[in-house]
mmCIF file with all atom_site columns, C-alpha atoms in Angstrom:
data_model
loop_
_atom_site.group_PDB
_atom_site.id
_atom_site.type_symbol
_atom_site.label_atom_id
_atom_site.label_alt_id
_atom_site.label_comp_id
_atom_site.label_asym_id
_atom_site.label_entity_id
_atom_site.label_seq_id
_atom_site.pdbx_PDB_ins_code
_atom_site.Cartn_x
_atom_site.Cartn_y
_atom_site.Cartn_z
_atom_site.occupancy
_atom_site.B_iso_or_equiv
_atom_site.pdbx_formal_charge
_atom_site.auth_seq_id
_atom_site.auth_comp_id
_atom_site.auth_asym_id
_atom_site.auth_atom_id
_atom_site.pdbx_PDB_model_num
ATOM 1   C CA . UNK N 1 1   ? -17.519 -47.612 97.946  1.00 93.00 ? 11  UNK N CA 1
ATOM 2   C CA . UNK N 1 2   ? -20.211 -45.156 96.908  1.00 96.00 ? 12  UNK N CA 1
ATOM 3   C CA . UNK N 1 3   ? -23.419 -47.138 96.445  1.00 97.00 ? 13  UNK N CA 1
ATOM 4   C CA . UNK N 1 4   ? -26.837 -46.017 95.234  1.00 98.00 ? 14  UNK N CA 1
ATOM 5   C CA . UNK N 1 5   ? -29.768 -48.213 96.231  1.00 98.00 ? 15  UNK N CA 1
ATOM 6   C CA . UNK N 1 6   ? -32.733 -47.261 94.073  1.00 97.00 ? 16  UNK N CA 1
ATOM 7   C CA . UNK N 1 7   ? -35.897 -48.010 96.021  1.00 96.00 ? 17  UNK N CA 1
ATOM 8   C CA . UNK N 1 8   ? -36.919 -47.512 99.643  1.00 95.00 ? 18  UNK N CA 1
ATOM 9   C CA . UNK N 1 9   ? -39.115 -50.577 100.152 1.00 94.00 ? 19  UNK N CA 1
ATOM 10  C CA . UNK N 1 10  ? -38.239 -53.581 102.296 1.00 95.00 ? 20  UNK N CA 1
ATOM 11  C CA . UNK N 1 11  ? -35.673 -54.909 99.814  1.00 96.00 ? 21  UNK N CA 1
ATOM 12  C CA . UNK N 1 12  ? -34.011 -51.533 99.338  1.00 97.00 ? 22  UNK N CA 1
ATOM 13  C CA . UNK N 1 13  ? -33.841 -50.928 103.089 1.00 96.00 ? 23  UNK N CA 1
ATOM 14  C CA . UNK N 1 14  ? -32.341 -54.366 103.755 1.00 97.00 ? 24  UNK N CA 1
ATOM 15  C CA . UNK N 1 15  ? -29.615 -53.861 101.171 1.00 98.00 ? 25  UNK N CA 1
ATOM 16  C CA . UNK N 1 16  ? -28.883 -50.239 102.081 1.00 97.00 ? 26  UNK N CA 1
ATOM 17  C CA . UNK N 1 17  ? -28.705 -51.097 105.778 1.00 97.00 ? 27  UNK N CA 1
ATOM 18  C CA . UNK N 1 18  ? -26.191 -53.879 105.121 1.00 97.00 ? 28  UNK N CA 1
ATOM 19  C CA . UNK N 1 19  ? -24.030 -51.655 102.945 1.00 97.00 ? 29  UNK N CA 1
ATOM 20  C CA . UNK N 1 20  ? -24.065 -49.001 105.676 1.00 97.00 ? 30  UNK N CA 1
ATOM 21  C CA . UNK N 1 21  ? -23.130 -51.617 108.281 1.00 96.00 ? 31  UNK N CA 1
ATOM 22  C CA . UNK N 1 22  ? -20.149 -52.578 106.129 1.00 96.00 ? 32  UNK N CA 1
ATOM 23  C CA . UNK N 1 23  ? -18.952 -48.964 106.104 1.00 95.00 ? 33  UNK N CA 1
ATOM 24  C CA . UNK N 1 24  ? -19.905 -47.926 102.588 1.00 97.00 ? 34  UNK N CA 1
ATOM 25  C CA . UNK N 1 25  ? -21.178 -44.506 101.515 1.00 96.00 ? 35  UNK N CA 1
ATOM 26  C CA . UNK N 1 26  ? -24.847 -45.231 100.810 1.00 97.00 ? 36  UNK N CA 1
ATOM 27  C CA . UNK N 1 27  ? -27.531 -43.074 99.227  1.00 97.00 ? 37  UNK N CA 1
ATOM 28  C CA . UNK N 1 28  ? -31.063 -44.252 98.532  1.00 97.00 ? 38  UNK N CA 1
ATOM 29  C CA . UNK N 1 29  ? -32.891 -43.110 95.428  1.00 96.00 ? 39  UNK N CA 1
ATOM 30  C CA . UNK N 1 30  ? -36.608 -42.326 95.372  1.00 95.00 ? 40  UNK N CA 1
ATOM 31  C CA . UNK N 1 31  ? -39.056 -40.211 93.370  1.00 94.00 ? 41  UNK N CA 1
ATOM 32  C CA . UNK N 1 32  ? -39.845 -37.970 96.335  1.00 93.00 ? 42  UNK N CA 1
ATOM 33  C CA . UNK N 1 33  ? -37.167 -37.912 99.066  1.00 93.00 ? 43  UNK N CA 1
ATOM 34  C CA . UNK N 1 34  ? -39.305 -35.916 101.525 1.00 91.00 ? 44  UNK N CA 1
ATOM 35  C CA . UNK N 1 35  ? -42.311 -38.236 101.217 1.00 91.00 ? 45  UNK N CA 1
ATOM 36  C CA . UNK N 1 36  ? -40.092 -41.315 101.483 1.00 91.00 ? 46  UNK N CA 1
ATOM 37  C CA . UNK N 1 37  ? -38.351 -39.919 104.554 1.00 90.00 ? 47  UNK N CA 1
ATOM 38  C CA . UNK N 1 38  ? -41.694 -39.542 106.293 1.00 90.00 ? 48  UNK N CA 1
ATOM 39  C CA . UNK N 1 39  ? -42.800 -43.030 105.253 1.00 92.00 ? 49  UNK N CA 1
ATOM 40  C CA . UNK N 1 40  ? -39.667 -44.744 106.612 1.00 93.00 ? 50  UNK N CA 1
ATOM 41  C CA . UNK N 1 41  ? -38.914 -42.237 109.362 1.00 90.00 ? 51  UNK N CA 1
ATOM 42  C CA . UNK N 1 42  ? -38.137 -44.702 112.163 1.00 92.00 ? 52  UNK N CA 1
ATOM 43  C CA . UNK N 1 43  ? -35.879 -46.781 109.926 1.00 91.00 ? 53  UNK N CA 1
ATOM 44  C CA . UNK N 1 44  ? -34.117 -43.704 108.579 1.00 90.00 ? 54  UNK N CA 1
ATOM 45  C CA . UNK N 1 45  ? -33.458 -42.368 112.064 1.00 90.00 ? 55  UNK N CA 1
ATOM 46  C CA . UNK N 1 46  ? -31.752 -45.664 112.867 1.00 93.00 ? 56  UNK N CA 1
ATOM 47  C CA . UNK N 1 47  ? -29.639 -45.357 109.685 1.00 93.00 ? 57  UNK N CA 1
ATOM 48  C CA . UNK N 1 48  ? -28.851 -41.664 109.740 1.00 88.00 ? 58  UNK N CA 1
ATOM 49  C CA . UNK N 1 49  ? -25.696 -42.006 107.631 1.00 94.00 ? 59  UNK N CA 1
ATOM 50  C CA . UNK N 1 50  ? -27.851 -43.042 104.660 1.00 95.00 ? 60  UNK N CA 1
ATOM 51  C CA . UNK N 1 51  ? -29.104 -40.091 102.645 1.00 94.00 ? 61  UNK N CA 1
ATOM 52  C CA . UNK N 1 52  ? -32.248 -39.892 100.506 1.00 95.00 ? 62  UNK N CA 1
ATOM 53  C CA . UNK N 1 53  ? -32.078 -38.304 97.075  1.00 96.00 ? 63  UNK N CA 1
ATOM 54  C CA . UNK N 1 54  ? -33.928 -38.437 93.774  1.00 96.00 ? 64  UNK N CA 1
ATOM 55  C CA . UNK N 1 55  ? -33.125 -41.437 91.585  1.00 96.00 ? 65  UNK N CA 1
ATOM 56  C CA . UNK N 1 56  ? -30.996 -39.348 89.231  1.00 96.00 ? 66  UNK N CA 1
ATOM 57  C CA . UNK N 1 57  ? -28.982 -37.613 91.947  1.00 96.00 ? 67  UNK N CA 1
ATOM 58  C CA . UNK N 1 58  ? -28.442 -40.828 93.899  1.00 95.00 ? 68  UNK N CA 1
ATOM 59  C CA . UNK N 1 59  ? -27.143 -42.708 90.872  1.00 96.00 ? 69  UNK N CA 1
ATOM 60  C CA . UNK N 1 60  ? -25.000 -39.873 89.544  1.00 95.00 ? 70  UNK N CA 1
ATOM 61  C CA . UNK N 1 61  ? -22.512 -40.008 92.394  1.00 89.00 ? 71  UNK N CA 1
ATOM 62  C CA . UNK N 1 62  ? -22.366 -43.780 92.721  1.00 95.00 ? 72  UNK N CA 1
ATOM 63  C CA . UNK N 1 63  ? -19.853 -46.443 91.789  1.00 96.00 ? 73  UNK N CA 1
ATOM 64  C CA . UNK N 1 64  ? -22.400 -49.257 92.126  1.00 97.00 ? 74  UNK N CA 1
ATOM 65  C CA . UNK N 1 65  ? -26.152 -49.065 91.493  1.00 98.00 ? 75  UNK N CA 1
ATOM 66  C CA . UNK N 1 66  ? -28.596 -51.505 93.084  1.00 98.00 ? 76  UNK N CA 1
ATOM 67  C CA . UNK N 1 67  ? -32.019 -51.584 91.445  1.00 98.00 ? 77  UNK N CA 1
ATOM 68  C CA . UNK N 1 68  ? -34.549 -52.484 94.159  1.00 97.00 ? 78  UNK N CA 1
ATOM 69  C CA . UNK N 1 69  ? -37.803 -50.957 92.932  1.00 96.00 ? 79  UNK N CA 1
ATOM 70  C CA . UNK N 1 70  ? -40.922 -52.786 91.762  1.00 91.00 ? 80  UNK N CA 1
ATOM 71  C CA . UNK N 1 71  ? -40.448 -54.626 88.493  1.00 89.00 ? 81  UNK N CA 1
ATOM 72  C CA . UNK N 1 72  ? -43.165 -52.621 86.766  1.00 90.00 ? 82  UNK N CA 1
ATOM 73  C CA . UNK N 1 73  ? -41.328 -49.361 87.455  1.00 93.00 ? 83  UNK N CA 1
ATOM 74  C CA . UNK N 1 74  ? -37.763 -50.568 86.767  1.00 96.00 ? 84  UNK N CA 1
ATOM 75  C CA . UNK N 1 75  ? -37.442 -49.232 83.230  1.00 96.00 ? 85  UNK N CA 1
ATOM 76  C CA . UNK N 1 76  ? -39.021 -45.902 84.165  1.00 96.00 ? 86  UNK N CA 1
ATOM 77  C CA . UNK N 1 77  ? -36.636 -45.488 87.095  1.00 96.00 ? 87  UNK N CA 1
ATOM 78  C CA . UNK N 1 78  ? -33.562 -46.128 84.963  1.00 97.00 ? 88  UNK N CA 1
ATOM 79  C CA . UNK N 1 79  ? -34.939 -43.686 82.364  1.00 96.00 ? 89  UNK N CA 1
ATOM 80  C CA . UNK N 1 80  ? -35.010 -41.059 85.127  1.00 96.00 ? 90  UNK N CA 1
ATOM 81  C CA . UNK N 1 81  ? -31.393 -41.904 85.961  1.00 96.00 ? 91  UNK N CA 1
ATOM 82  C CA . UNK N 1 82  ? -30.366 -41.593 82.319  1.00 96.00 ? 92  UNK N CA 1
ATOM 83  C CA . UNK N 1 83  ? -28.163 -43.615 79.971  1.00 96.00 ? 93  UNK N CA 1
ATOM 84  C CA . UNK N 1 84  ? -25.173 -41.329 80.429  1.00 95.00 ? 94  UNK N CA 1
ATOM 85  C CA . UNK N 1 85  ? -25.119 -41.902 84.187  1.00 96.00 ? 95  UNK N CA 1
ATOM 86  C CA . UNK N 1 86  ? -25.525 -45.663 83.716  1.00 97.00 ? 96  UNK N CA 1
ATOM 87  C CA . UNK N 1 87  ? -22.695 -45.899 81.175  1.00 96.00 ? 97  UNK N CA 1
ATOM 88  C CA . UNK N 1 88  ? -20.182 -48.598 82.280  1.00 95.00 ? 98  UNK N CA 1
ATOM 89  C CA . UNK N 1 89  ? -21.664 -48.887 85.785  1.00 97.00 ? 99  UNK N CA 1
ATOM 90  C CA . UNK N 1 90  ? -22.720 -52.166 87.333  1.00 98.00 ? 100 UNK N CA 1
ATOM 91  C CA . UNK N 1 91  ? -26.459 -52.283 87.947  1.00 98.00 ? 101 UNK N CA 1
ATOM 92  C CA . UNK N 1 92  ? -27.273 -55.057 90.400  1.00 98.00 ? 102 UNK N CA 1
ATOM 93  C CA . UNK N 1 93  ? -30.841 -55.900 89.420  1.00 98.00 ? 103 UNK N CA 1
ATOM 94  C CA . UNK N 1 94  ? -32.835 -57.591 92.211  1.00 98.00 ? 104 UNK N CA 1
ATOM 95  C CA . UNK N 1 95  ? -36.260 -56.888 90.691  1.00 96.00 ? 105 UNK N CA 1
ATOM 96  C CA . UNK N 1 96  ? -39.017 -59.226 89.512  1.00 95.00 ? 106 UNK N CA 1
ATOM 97  C CA . UNK N 1 97  ? -41.675 -58.626 86.811  1.00 93.00 ? 107 UNK N CA 1
ATOM 98  C CA . UNK N 1 98  ? -44.631 -59.196 89.122  1.00 91.00 ? 108 UNK N CA 1
ATOM 99  C CA . UNK N 1 99  ? -48.147 -58.010 88.266  1.00 84.00 ? 109 UNK N CA 1
ATOM 100 C CA . UNK N 1 100 ? -50.385 -57.617 91.329  1.00 80.00 ? 110 UNK N CA 1
ATOM 101 C CA . UNK N 1 101 ? -53.164 -55.769 89.495  1.00 77.00 ? 111 UNK N CA 1
ATOM 102 C CA . UNK N 1 102 ? -55.425 -58.831 89.547  1.00 76.00 ? 112 UNK N CA 1
ATOM 103 C CA . UNK N 1 103 ? -54.695 -59.686 93.168  1.00 75.00 ? 113 UNK N CA 1
ATOM 104 C CA . UNK N 1 104 ? -52.601 -62.377 94.785  1.00 78.00 ? 114 UNK N CA 1
ATOM 105 C CA . UNK N 1 105 ? -50.725 -64.423 93.879  1.00 81.00 ? 115 UNK N CA 1
ATOM 106 C CA . UNK N 1 106 ? -49.302 -62.128 91.206  1.00 83.00 ? 116 UNK N CA 1
ATOM 107 C CA . UNK N 1 107 ? -48.611 -63.149 87.628  1.00 83.00 ? 117 UNK N CA 1
ATOM 108 C CA . UNK N 1 108 ? -45.559 -62.241 85.536  1.00 90.00 ? 118 UNK N CA 1
ATOM 109 C CA . UNK N 1 109 ? -45.587 -59.315 83.133  1.00 88.00 ? 119 UNK N CA 1
ATOM 110 C CA . UNK N 1 110 ? -42.746 -60.929 81.149  1.00 89.00 ? 120 UNK N CA 1
ATOM 111 C CA . UNK N 1 111 ? -41.899 -64.611 80.701  1.00 90.00 ? 121 UNK N CA 1
ATOM 112 C CA . UNK N 1 112 ? -40.699 -67.419 78.441  1.00 93.00 ? 122 UNK N CA 1
ATOM 113 C CA . UNK N 1 113 ? -39.073 -65.501 75.575  1.00 95.00 ? 123 UNK N CA 1
ATOM 114 C CA . UNK N 1 114 ? -37.871 -62.439 77.474  1.00 96.00 ? 124 UNK N CA 1
ATOM 115 C CA . UNK N 1 115 ? -37.079 -61.196 80.964  1.00 97.00 ? 125 UNK N CA 1
ATOM 116 C CA . UNK N 1 116 ? -36.949 -57.934 82.838  1.00 97.00 ? 126 UNK N CA 1
ATOM 117 C CA . UNK N 1 117 ? -33.185 -58.258 83.085  1.00 97.00 ? 127 UNK N CA 1
ATOM 118 C CA . UNK N 1 118 ? -32.949 -58.495 79.298  1.00 97.00 ? 128 UNK N CA 1
ATOM 119 C CA . UNK N 1 119 ? -35.273 -55.540 78.793  1.00 97.00 ? 129 UNK N CA 1
ATOM 120 C CA . UNK N 1 120 ? -33.118 -53.414 81.074  1.00 98.00 ? 130 UNK N CA 1
ATOM 121 C CA . UNK N 1 121 ? -29.956 -54.456 79.244  1.00 98.00 ? 131 UNK N CA 1
ATOM 122 C CA . UNK N 1 122 ? -31.480 -53.717 75.832  1.00 97.00 ? 132 UNK N CA 1
ATOM 123 C CA . UNK N 1 123 ? -32.728 -50.316 76.947  1.00 97.00 ? 133 UNK N CA 1
ATOM 124 C CA . UNK N 1 124 ? -29.332 -49.409 78.420  1.00 97.00 ? 134 UNK N CA 1
ATOM 125 C CA . UNK N 1 125 ? -26.727 -51.331 76.412  1.00 97.00 ? 135 UNK N CA 1
ATOM 126 C CA . UNK N 1 126 ? -23.783 -49.539 78.015  1.00 96.00 ? 136 UNK N CA 1
ATOM 127 C CA . UNK N 1 127 ? -24.887 -50.405 81.555  1.00 98.00 ? 137 UNK N CA 1
ATOM 128 C CA . UNK N 1 128 ? -23.582 -53.656 83.070  1.00 98.00 ? 138 UNK N CA 1
ATOM 129 C CA . UNK N 1 129 ? -26.795 -55.345 84.216  1.00 98.00 ? 139 UNK N CA 1
ATOM 130 C CA . UNK N 1 130 ? -26.408 -58.282 86.627  1.00 98.00 ? 140 UNK N CA 1
ATOM 131 C CA . UNK N 1 131 ? -29.526 -60.103 87.800  1.00 98.00 ? 141 UNK N CA 1
ATOM 132 C CA . UNK N 1 132 ? -29.208 -61.622 91.272  1.00 98.00 ? 142 UNK N CA 1
ATOM 133 C CA . UNK N 1 133 ? -30.875 -62.034 94.696  1.00 98.00 ? 143 UNK N CA 1
ATOM 134 C CA . UNK N 1 134 ? -34.383 -61.920 93.195  1.00 98.00 ? 144 UNK N CA 1
ATOM 135 C CA . UNK N 1 135 ? -35.148 -65.483 94.321  1.00 97.00 ? 145 UNK N CA 1
ATOM 136 C CA . UNK N 1 136 ? -34.933 -64.964 98.102  1.00 98.00 ? 146 UNK N CA 1
ATOM 137 C CA . UNK N 1 137 ? -36.684 -62.801 100.663 1.00 97.00 ? 147 UNK N CA 1
ATOM 138 C CA . UNK N 1 138 ? -35.060 -59.498 101.633 1.00 97.00 ? 148 UNK N CA 1
ATOM 139 C CA . UNK N 1 139 ? -33.507 -60.534 104.956 1.00 96.00 ? 149 UNK N CA 1
ATOM 140 C CA . UNK N 1 140 ? -31.809 -63.568 103.386 1.00 97.00 ? 150 UNK N CA 1
ATOM 141 C CA . UNK N 1 141 ? -30.305 -61.452 100.615 1.00 97.00 ? 151 UNK N CA 1
ATOM 142 C CA . UNK N 1 142 ? -27.835 -59.889 103.033 1.00 97.00 ? 152 UNK N CA 1
ATOM 143 C CA . UNK N 1 143 ? -27.619 -62.645 105.657 1.00 97.00 ? 153 UNK N CA 1
ATOM 144 C CA . UNK N 1 144 ? -27.885 -66.133 104.128 1.00 98.00 ? 154 UNK N CA 1
ATOM 145 C CA . UNK N 1 145 ? -26.660 -67.768 107.339 1.00 97.00 ? 155 UNK N CA 1
ATOM 146 C CA . UNK N 1 146 ? -30.027 -66.993 108.928 1.00 96.00 ? 156 UNK N CA 1
ATOM 147 C CA . UNK N 1 147 ? -31.262 -70.104 107.125 1.00 97.00 ? 157 UNK N CA 1
ATOM 148 C CA . UNK N 1 148 ? -29.718 -73.576 107.196 1.00 95.00 ? 158 UNK N CA 1
ATOM 149 C CA . UNK N 1 149 ? -26.277 -72.260 108.174 1.00 95.00 ? 159 UNK N CA 1
ATOM 150 C CA . UNK N 1 150 ? -26.070 -70.635 104.750 1.00 96.00 ? 160 UNK N CA 1
ATOM 151 C CA . UNK N 1 151 ? -26.280 -73.927 102.849 1.00 96.00 ? 161 UNK N CA 1
ATOM 152 C CA . UNK N 1 152 ? -28.466 -72.681 100.006 1.00 97.00 ? 162 UNK N CA 1
ATOM 153 C CA . UNK N 1 153 ? -27.985 -71.164 96.574  1.00 98.00 ? 163 UNK N CA 1
ATOM 154 C CA . UNK N 1 154 ? -28.203 -67.749 94.945  1.00 98.00 ? 164 UNK N CA 1
ATOM 155 C CA . UNK N 1 155 ? -28.072 -67.172 91.175  1.00 98.00 ? 165 UNK N CA 1
ATOM 156 C CA . UNK N 1 156 ? -26.246 -64.684 88.942  1.00 98.00 ? 166 UNK N CA 1
ATOM 157 C CA . UNK N 1 157 ? -26.984 -63.761 85.304  1.00 98.00 ? 167 UNK N CA 1
ATOM 158 C CA . UNK N 1 158 ? -25.242 -61.156 83.156  1.00 98.00 ? 168 UNK N CA 1
ATOM 159 C CA . UNK N 1 159 ? -23.472 -60.459 79.884  1.00 98.00 ? 169 UNK N CA 1
ATOM 160 C CA . UNK N 1 160 ? -20.410 -58.770 81.374  1.00 97.00 ? 170 UNK N CA 1
ATOM 161 C CA . UNK N 1 161 ? -18.132 -61.380 82.956  1.00 97.00 ? 171 UNK N CA 1
ATOM 162 C CA . UNK N 1 162 ? -16.156 -58.862 85.014  1.00 98.00 ? 172 UNK N CA 1
ATOM 163 C CA . UNK N 1 163 ? -19.350 -57.298 86.326  1.00 98.00 ? 173 UNK N CA 1
ATOM 164 C CA . UNK N 1 164 ? -20.595 -60.754 87.328  1.00 98.00 ? 174 UNK N CA 1
ATOM 165 C CA . UNK N 1 165 ? -17.245 -61.385 89.028  1.00 98.00 ? 175 UNK N CA 1
ATOM 166 C CA . UNK N 1 166 ? -17.629 -58.192 91.056  1.00 97.00 ? 176 UNK N CA 1
ATOM 167 C CA . UNK N 1 167 ? -21.211 -58.998 92.010  1.00 98.00 ? 177 UNK N CA 1
ATOM 168 C CA . UNK N 1 168 ? -20.227 -62.522 93.027  1.00 98.00 ? 178 UNK N CA 1
ATOM 169 C CA . UNK N 1 169 ? -17.497 -61.054 95.230  1.00 97.00 ? 179 UNK N CA 1
ATOM 170 C CA . UNK N 1 170 ? -20.096 -58.813 96.892  1.00 98.00 ? 180 UNK N CA 1
ATOM 171 C CA . UNK N 1 171 ? -22.376 -61.789 97.453  1.00 98.00 ? 181 UNK N CA 1
ATOM 172 C CA . UNK N 1 172 ? -19.596 -63.921 98.923  1.00 98.00 ? 182 UNK N CA 1
ATOM 173 C CA . UNK N 1 173 ? -17.388 -61.450 100.778 1.00 97.00 ? 183 UNK N CA 1
ATOM 174 C CA . UNK N 1 174 ? -19.895 -58.833 101.923 1.00 97.00 ? 184 UNK N CA 1
ATOM 175 C CA . UNK N 1 175 ? -23.077 -60.858 102.407 1.00 98.00 ? 185 UNK N CA 1
ATOM 176 C CA . UNK N 1 176 ? -21.675 -64.306 103.193 1.00 97.00 ? 186 UNK N CA 1
ATOM 177 C CA . UNK N 1 177 ? -23.136 -66.364 100.336 1.00 98.00 ? 187 UNK N CA 1
ATOM 178 C CA . UNK N 1 178 ? -21.164 -69.610 99.981  1.00 96.00 ? 188 UNK N CA 1
ATOM 179 C CA . UNK N 1 179 ? -23.149 -71.084 97.082  1.00 97.00 ? 189 UNK N CA 1
ATOM 180 C CA . UNK N 1 180 ? -23.309 -68.767 94.064  1.00 97.00 ? 190 UNK N CA 1
ATOM 181 C CA . UNK N 1 181 ? -24.420 -70.344 90.781  1.00 97.00 ? 191 UNK N CA 1
ATOM 182 C CA . UNK N 1 182 ? -23.538 -68.428 87.622  1.00 97.00 ? 192 UNK N CA 1
ATOM 183 C CA . UNK N 1 183 ? -26.335 -69.255 85.174  1.00 98.00 ? 193 UNK N CA 1
ATOM 184 C CA . UNK N 1 184 ? -24.826 -67.503 82.152  1.00 98.00 ? 194 UNK N CA 1
ATOM 185 C CA . UNK N 1 185 ? -25.640 -64.395 80.134  1.00 98.00 ? 195 UNK N CA 1
ATOM 186 C CA . UNK N 1 186 ? -28.567 -62.087 80.807  1.00 98.00 ? 196 UNK N CA 1
ATOM 187 C CA . UNK N 1 187 ? -30.995 -64.337 78.901  1.00 98.00 ? 197 UNK N CA 1
ATOM 188 C CA . UNK N 1 188 ? -30.715 -66.800 81.797  1.00 98.00 ? 198 UNK N CA 1
ATOM 189 C CA . UNK N 1 189 ? -32.524 -64.248 83.963  1.00 98.00 ? 199 UNK N CA 1
ATOM 190 C CA . UNK N 1 190 ? -35.680 -65.695 82.388  1.00 97.00 ? 200 UNK N CA 1
ATOM 191 C CA . UNK N 1 191 ? -35.314 -68.795 84.527  1.00 97.00 ? 201 UNK N CA 1
ATOM 192 C CA . UNK N 1 192 ? -34.585 -66.882 87.722  1.00 97.00 ? 202 UNK N CA 1
ATOM 193 C CA . UNK N 1 193 ? -37.587 -64.608 87.188  1.00 97.00 ? 203 UNK N CA 1
ATOM 194 C CA . UNK N 1 194 ? -39.948 -67.416 86.174  1.00 96.00 ? 204 UNK N CA 1
ATOM 195 C CA . UNK N 1 195 ? -39.070 -69.206 89.426  1.00 97.00 ? 205 UNK N CA 1
ATOM 196 C CA . UNK N 1 196 ? -41.072 -66.565 91.302  1.00 95.00 ? 206 UNK N CA 1
ATOM 197 C CA . UNK N 1 197 ? -44.546 -68.088 90.757  1.00 94.00 ? 207 UNK N CA 1
ATOM 198 C CA . UNK N 1 198 ? -43.272 -71.300 92.379  1.00 95.00 ? 208 UNK N CA 1
ATOM 199 C CA . UNK N 1 199 ? -41.520 -69.320 95.130  1.00 95.00 ? 209 UNK N CA 1
ATOM 200 C CA . UNK N 1 200 ? -44.738 -67.473 95.956  1.00 94.00 ? 210 UNK N CA 1
ATOM 201 C CA . UNK N 1 201 ? -46.721 -70.686 96.167  1.00 94.00 ? 211 UNK N CA 1
ATOM 202 C CA . UNK N 1 202 ? -44.097 -72.255 98.406  1.00 96.00 ? 212 UNK N CA 1
ATOM 203 C CA . UNK N 1 203 ? -44.378 -69.210 100.665 1.00 95.00 ? 213 UNK N CA 1
ATOM 204 C CA . UNK N 1 204 ? -48.125 -69.838 100.898 1.00 94.00 ? 214 UNK N CA 1
ATOM 205 C CA . UNK N 1 205 ? -47.647 -73.546 101.609 1.00 96.00 ? 215 UNK N CA 1
ATOM 206 C CA . UNK N 1 206 ? -44.867 -73.001 104.171 1.00 96.00 ? 216 UNK N CA 1
ATOM 207 C CA . UNK N 1 207 ? -46.473 -69.885 105.692 1.00 96.00 ? 217 UNK N CA 1
ATOM 208 C CA . UNK N 1 208 ? -43.093 -68.149 105.777 1.00 97.00 ? 218 UNK N CA 1
ATOM 209 C CA . UNK N 1 209 ? -40.777 -66.503 103.225 1.00 97.00 ? 219 UNK N CA 1
ATOM 210 C CA . UNK N 1 210 ? -37.722 -67.764 105.126 1.00 97.00 ? 220 UNK N CA 1
ATOM 211 C CA . UNK N 1 211 ? -36.776 -70.584 102.765 1.00 97.00 ? 221 UNK N CA 1
ATOM 212 C CA . UNK N 1 212 ? -34.579 -71.186 99.753  1.00 98.00 ? 222 UNK N CA 1
ATOM 213 C CA . UNK N 1 213 ? -33.343 -73.951 97.464  1.00 97.00 ? 223 UNK N CA 1
ATOM 214 C CA . UNK N 1 214 ? -29.899 -75.512 97.461  1.00 96.00 ? 224 UNK N CA 1
ATOM 215 C CA . UNK N 1 215 ? -28.507 -76.888 94.201  1.00 94.00 ? 225 UNK N CA 1
ATOM 216 C CA . UNK N 1 216 ? -26.601 -80.132 94.704  1.00 92.00 ? 226 UNK N CA 1
ATOM 217 C CA . UNK N 1 217 ? -24.826 -81.871 91.825  1.00 88.00 ? 227 UNK N CA 1
ATOM 218 C CA . UNK N 1 218 ? -23.674 -85.455 91.400  1.00 78.00 ? 228 UNK N CA 1
ATOM 219 C CA . UNK N 1 219 ? -20.083 -84.187 91.304  1.00 70.00 ? 229 UNK N CA 1
ATOM 220 C CA . UNK N 1 220 ? -20.425 -82.903 94.869  1.00 63.00 ? 230 UNK N CA 1
ATOM 221 C CA . UNK N 1 221 ? -21.518 -86.332 96.074  1.00 57.00 ? 231 UNK N CA 1
ATOM 222 C CA . UNK N 1 222 ? -18.486 -88.208 94.741  1.00 52.00 ? 232 UNK N CA 1
#
C-alpha cells in the first residue's frame, strides 16, 4: 500500500518505520523536506526506502494518509494537502489538541463540546477521518506487545464505518492490537482527546510513558 505519514516527529517516525518494515511504500510529508532530512538524518539513513516530500506531494500519491503532526498545526497541514486530494481517502488521525504555550503540563485547545477530530471532519467533509492511537506513546502504537503482553486497549472514532473497519484491521493485523474499542462516530473523539490531561499526569506519577489502560467489562468476567 502507498502510505503518506504527515509529520516527521517521534510519532511520525514510529509509524513510518513500522509501515516500511511491513513492506509498504512509505513517504513522509513535511513543510521543508531538506530541513527535515537534516534534522532526522541518522534515522532517515536507517530507513532509506522512506522518502521525504512536501505535505501536498506526499499525500497526493497515497492510498492512506496518517496525520501525525502537532494538534495545533493539523488543520493547516490538511489545508496544504487540499480537499481534492483528501476526497474519499482515509485519514488516520493520531493527533491531540495540546497547548504547550504556557508550559507543562499542556492544556487542551479544544474540549467538552468539540474535538480536533470533529474539526478536521467538518473542514474536510469528503475525507474519511478516523481518530485512533492518540492515547498511547509512540512506541506502543506500533508494538502493543511491548507492554503487558498486549493486554491493553486502543480506541477508534469515526463517521465512516468502512473506514473504521479498515483502520481496525491495520491496528489488529499490522500492529498487533488485540483490544480495539470502537467508541462510535467522530464526536466520540472528544473523550479520547480529553483523556490526555489524565494520561500526562499519569506519565508524571509513573515516570514513564510506557503504560496504558485496559477496558474490562462484566461480560468478559462471566
